[in-house]
Coordinates of C-alpha atoms in Angstrom, one line a residue:
X1 CA -89.0 -8.2 -3.4
X2 CA -87.0 -5.9 -1.1
X3 CA -85.2 -7.6 1.7
X4 CA -87.0 -7.7 5.1
X5 CA -85.6 -5.1 7.5
X6 CA -84.9 -6.7 10.9
X7 CA -84.3 -4.0 13.5
X8 CA -82.3 -5.4 16.3
X9 CA -82.7 -3.7 19.7
X10 CA -80.9 -4.4 22.9
X11 CA -83.9 -4.8 25.1
X12 CA -84.5 -3.8 28.7
X13 CA -86.5 -4.6 31.8
X14 CA -87.8 -1.0 31.6
X15 CA -91.0 -1.1 29.5
X16 CA -90.3 2.4 28.1
X17 CA -87.5 0.9 26.1
X18 CA -89.5 -1.5 24.0
X19 CA -92.3 1.1 23.7
X20 CA -89.9 3.6 22.2
X21 CA -88.3 1.0 19.9
X22 CA -91.8 0.1 18.5
X23 CA -92.6 3.8 18.1
X24 CA -89.5 4.2 16.0
X25 CA -90.2 1.2 13.9
X26 CA -93.7 2.5 13.2
X27 CA -92.2 5.7 11.9
X28 CA -89.8 3.7 9.7
X29 CA -92.7 1.7 8.3
X30 CA -94.6 4.9 7.6
X31 CA -91.7 6.4 5.7
X32 CA -91.2 3.3 3.6
X33 CA -94.4 1.3 3.3
X34 CA -92.9 -0.9 0.6
X35 CA -90.4 -2.4 3.0
X36 CA -91.4 -5.1 5.6
X37 CA -89.9 -4.1 9.0
X38 CA -89.7 -6.5 11.9
X39 CA -88.3 -6.0 15.4
X40 CA -86.2 -8.4 17.5
X41 CA -84.5 -8.0 20.9
X42 CA -81.2 -9.3 22.1
X43 CA -82.4 -9.7 25.7
X44 CA -85.2 -9.0 28.1
X45 CA -88.0 -8.5 25.5
X46 CA -89.8 -10.6 22.9
X47 CA -89.7 -11.4 20.2
X48 CA -86.1 -12.5 20.3
X49 CA -83.8 -12.0 17.2
X50 CA -83.5 -15.7 16.8
X51 CA -87.3 -16.2 17.0
X52 CA -87.9 -13.6 14.3
X53 CA -85.3 -15.1 12.0
X54 CA -86.8 -18.6 12.4
X55 CA -90.3 -17.2 11.7
X56 CA -89.1 -15.4 8.6
X57 CA -87.4 -18.6 7.3
X58 CA -90.5 -20.6 8.0
X59 CA -92.5 -18.1 5.9
X60 CA -90.1 -18.6 3.0
X61 CA -88.4 -15.2 3.3
X62 CA -84.8 -15.4 1.9
X63 CA -83.3 -11.9 2.1
X64 CA -82.9 -10.0 5.4
X65 CA -81.1 -6.8 6.3
X66 CA -80.2 -7.0 10.0
X67 CA -79.9 -3.5 11.4
X68 CA -78.4 -2.9 14.9
X69 CA -80.4 -0.3 16.7
X70 CA -77.2 1.1 18.2
X71 CA -75.4 4.5 18.0
X72 CA -71.8 3.2 18.2
X73 CA -69.9 0.2 17.1
X74 CA -69.1 -1.4 20.4
X75 CA -69.5 -5.0 21.9
X76 CA -73.1 -5.6 20.8
X77 CA -72.4 -4.6 17.2
X78 CA -69.1 -6.4 17.0
X79 CA -69.8 -9.6 18.9
X80 CA -73.3 -10.2 20.1
X81 CA -75.3 -9.5 17.0
X82 CA -72.9 -11.3 14.6
X83 CA -73.1 -14.3 16.8
X84 CA -76.9 -14.4 16.8
X85 CA -76.9 -13.9 13.0
X86 CA -74.4 -16.8 12.5
X87 CA -77.0 -19.1 14.2
X88 CA -79.8 -18.0 11.8
X89 CA -81.5 -20.6 9.6
X90 CA -79.1 -21.3 6.8
X91 CA -81.6 -20.6 4.0
X92 CA -81.6 -16.9 5.0
X93 CA -79.4 -14.5 3.1
X94 CA -78.5 -11.9 5.8
X95 CA -76.7 -8.6 5.4
X96 CA -75.7 -6.8 8.6
X97 CA -76.2 -3.0 8.3
X98 CA -74.0 -0.5 10.0
X99 CA -74.9 1.1 13.3
X100 CA -76.7 4.4 13.2
X101 CA -74.0 6.7 14.3
X102 CA -72.3 8.9 13.5
X103 CA -74.5 10.8 11.1
X104 CA -75.4 14.4 10.5
X105 CA -79.0 13.4 10.8
X106 CA -78.4 12.4 14.4
X107 CA -77.0 15.8 15.2
X108 CA -80.1 17.3 13.7
X109 CA -82.2 15.0 16.0
X110 CA -80.2 16.1 19.0
X111 CA -80.9 19.7 18.2
X112 CA -84.6 18.9 17.7
X113 CA -84.7 17.5 21.2
X114 CA -83.0 20.5 22.7
X115 CA -85.3 22.9 21.0
X116 CA -88.3 20.8 22.1
X117 CA -86.9 21.2 25.6
X118 CA -87.0 25.0 25.4
X119 CA -83.9 26.2 23.7
X120 CA -84.0 28.3 20.4
X121 CA -81.4 28.7 17.7
X122 CA -80.6 32.1 19.1
X123 CA -79.5 30.4 22.4
X124 CA -76.7 28.4 20.7
X125 CA -73.8 30.8 21.1
X126 CA -74.4 31.2 24.9
X127 CA -75.3 27.5 25.7
X128 CA -72.9 24.8 26.6
X129 CA -74.1 21.3 25.7
X130 CA -73.2 18.0 27.4
X131 CA -73.4 15.2 24.8
X132 CA -74.3 12.4 27.3
X133 CA -74.0 8.8 26.0
X134 CA -74.5 5.5 27.7
X135 CA -70.8 4.7 27.7
X136 CA -68.6 1.8 26.7
X137 CA -65.4 0.0 27.4
X138 CA -64.7 0.0 23.7
X139 CA -62.1 2.7 22.8
X140 CA -63.5 3.1 19.3
X141 CA -66.9 3.9 20.6
X142 CA -65.5 6.4 23.2
X143 CA -63.5 8.1 20.5
X144 CA -66.5 8.4 18.2
X145 CA -68.5 10.2 20.9
X146 CA -65.6 12.7 21.4
X147 CA -65.4 13.3 17.7
X148 CA -69.2 14.0 17.5
X149 CA -68.8 16.5 20.4
X150 CA -66.0 18.3 18.5
X151 CA -68.0 18.4 15.3
X152 CA -71.1 19.6 17.0
X153 CA -69.2 22.4 18.7
X154 CA -68.4 23.8 15.3
X155 CA -72.1 24.4 14.5
X156 CA -72.3 27.4 16.9
X157 CA -72.7 26.1 20.4
X158 CA -70.7 27.9 23.2
X159 CA -69.0 24.5 24.0
X160 CA -69.9 20.8 23.7
X161 CA -68.5 18.2 26.1
X162 CA -68.9 14.4 25.9
X163 CA -70.1 12.5 29.0
X164 CA -70.8 8.9 29.8
X165 CA -73.3 7.2 32.1
X166 CA -71.0 4.1 32.6
X167 CA -67.6 2.6 31.8
X168 CA -65.9 5.9 30.9
X169 CA -65.5 9.4 32.3
X170 CA -66.5 12.2 32.7
X171 CA -69.9 11.7 34.1
X172 CA -72.8 14.0 33.1
X173 CA -72.7 16.0 36.3
X174 CA -69.0 16.7 36.0
X175 CA -69.4 17.9 32.4
X176 CA -72.2 20.2 33.5
X177 CA -69.9 21.7 36.1
X178 CA -67.1 22.1 33.6
X179 CA -69.3 24.0 31.2
X180 CA -70.4 26.3 34.1
X181 CA -66.7 26.9 34.9
X182 CA -66.1 27.8 31.2
X183 CA -68.6 30.7 31.6
X184 CA -71.5 29.3 29.4
X185 CA -74.6 31.3 30.2
X186 CA -76.7 28.1 30.3
X187 CA -76.0 24.4 30.2
X188 CA -78.1 21.8 28.4
X189 CA -77.8 18.0 28.5
X190 CA -78.5 16.2 25.3
X191 CA -78.8 12.4 25.8
X192 CA -77.2 10.6 22.9
X193 CA -79.3 7.5 23.6
X194 CA -82.2 6.0 21.7
X195 CA -84.6 4.9 24.4
X196 CA -85.3 5.3 28.1
X197 CA -83.9 2.9 30.6
X198 CA -81.4 2.6 33.5
X199 CA -78.5 4.5 32.0
X200 CA -80.6 7.3 30.5
X201 CA -82.1 7.7 34.0
X202 CA -78.6 8.0 35.3
X203 CA -77.9 10.7 32.7
X204 CA -81.1 12.6 33.8
X205 CA -79.9 12.5 37.5
X206 CA -76.6 13.8 36.4
X207 CA -78.3 16.7 34.7
X208 CA -79.9 18.0 37.9
X209 CA -77.7 21.2 37.9
X210 CA -78.2 21.8 34.1
X211 CA -80.7 24.4 32.8
X212 CA -82.1 22.1 30.1
X213 CA -82.5 18.4 29.8
X214 CA -83.5 17.1 26.4
X215 CA -85.4 13.9 25.8
X216 CA -83.9 10.7 24.3
X217 CA -83.7 10.5 20.5
X218 CA -86.5 7.9 20.4
X219 CA -88.7 8.0 17.3
X220 CA -87.4 11.3 16.0
X221 CA -87.9 11.5 12.2
X222 CA -84.2 12.0 11.6
X223 CA -83.5 8.7 13.4
X224 CA -86.0 6.9 11.2
X225 CA -84.3 8.3 8.1
X226 CA -80.9 7.1 9.3
X227 CA -82.4 3.6 9.8
X228 CA -83.6 3.6 6.2
X229 CA -80.2 5.0 4.9
X230 CA -78.4 2.1 6.6
X231 CA -80.9 -0.4 5.3
X232 CA -80.6 0.8 1.7
X233 CA -76.8 0.7 1.9
X234 CA -76.7 -2.8 3.3
X235 CA -79.4 -4.1 0.9
X236 CA -77.2 -2.9 -2.1
X237 CA -74.2 -4.9 -0.8
X238 CA -73.4 -8.4 -2.0
X239 CA -71.5 -9.5 1.1
X240 CA -73.6 -11.7 3.3
X241 CA -73.2 -12.7 7.0
X242 CA -71.5 -16.0 7.2
X243 CA -74.0 -18.4 8.9
X244 CA -73.5 -21.8 10.2
X245 CA -74.6 -24.8 8.0

């Protein structure tokens, strides 16, 4: 049997967060009906990751791929999730998948959201885009966002600037003003976040002077495909998470 896919989401007090995670998981299940997909949350929502792992072990499940529902490798992917997995029932064989980003499919999802918000491919050369992420204190994660912005610029946009809702600069509103100053005919904000919540709301407020604000990535089909790509890669690996005895 294929390993169970355990999607690990951060969790939020905002009910839109869990609803969006569940919508994405439903799309993943629809794309791969032969794979059992479960959802666990690190905080705020239930079921918890630990609770799901204990339930799977009690059912006799042995192989699990734990997939962080995160766009960058920052603290949660490097510390929180490995710590939870190390406390899993010892009879489980767990492989931790890579985070979702970066991926060309996520760039396609970002463009999907911009077009759904009213842009067209013909607008690209005259539109500056703010790639607005949640932000992190992790230099690796910040560098990845900057790299994605540079890569995306080469696909035909007038300009692309990274921005952050917390922990790093510039803020969304400052990036919007920078693109105006560059002479872009219009400015669009593309939230590089998976689900609504406190920081995405801050991004939206920062987009007040922009012409277009796209929706979060959410259950975009491209995101579901990345989830399955990461799952398949991890399932094929022989290296397991080291769990406590």
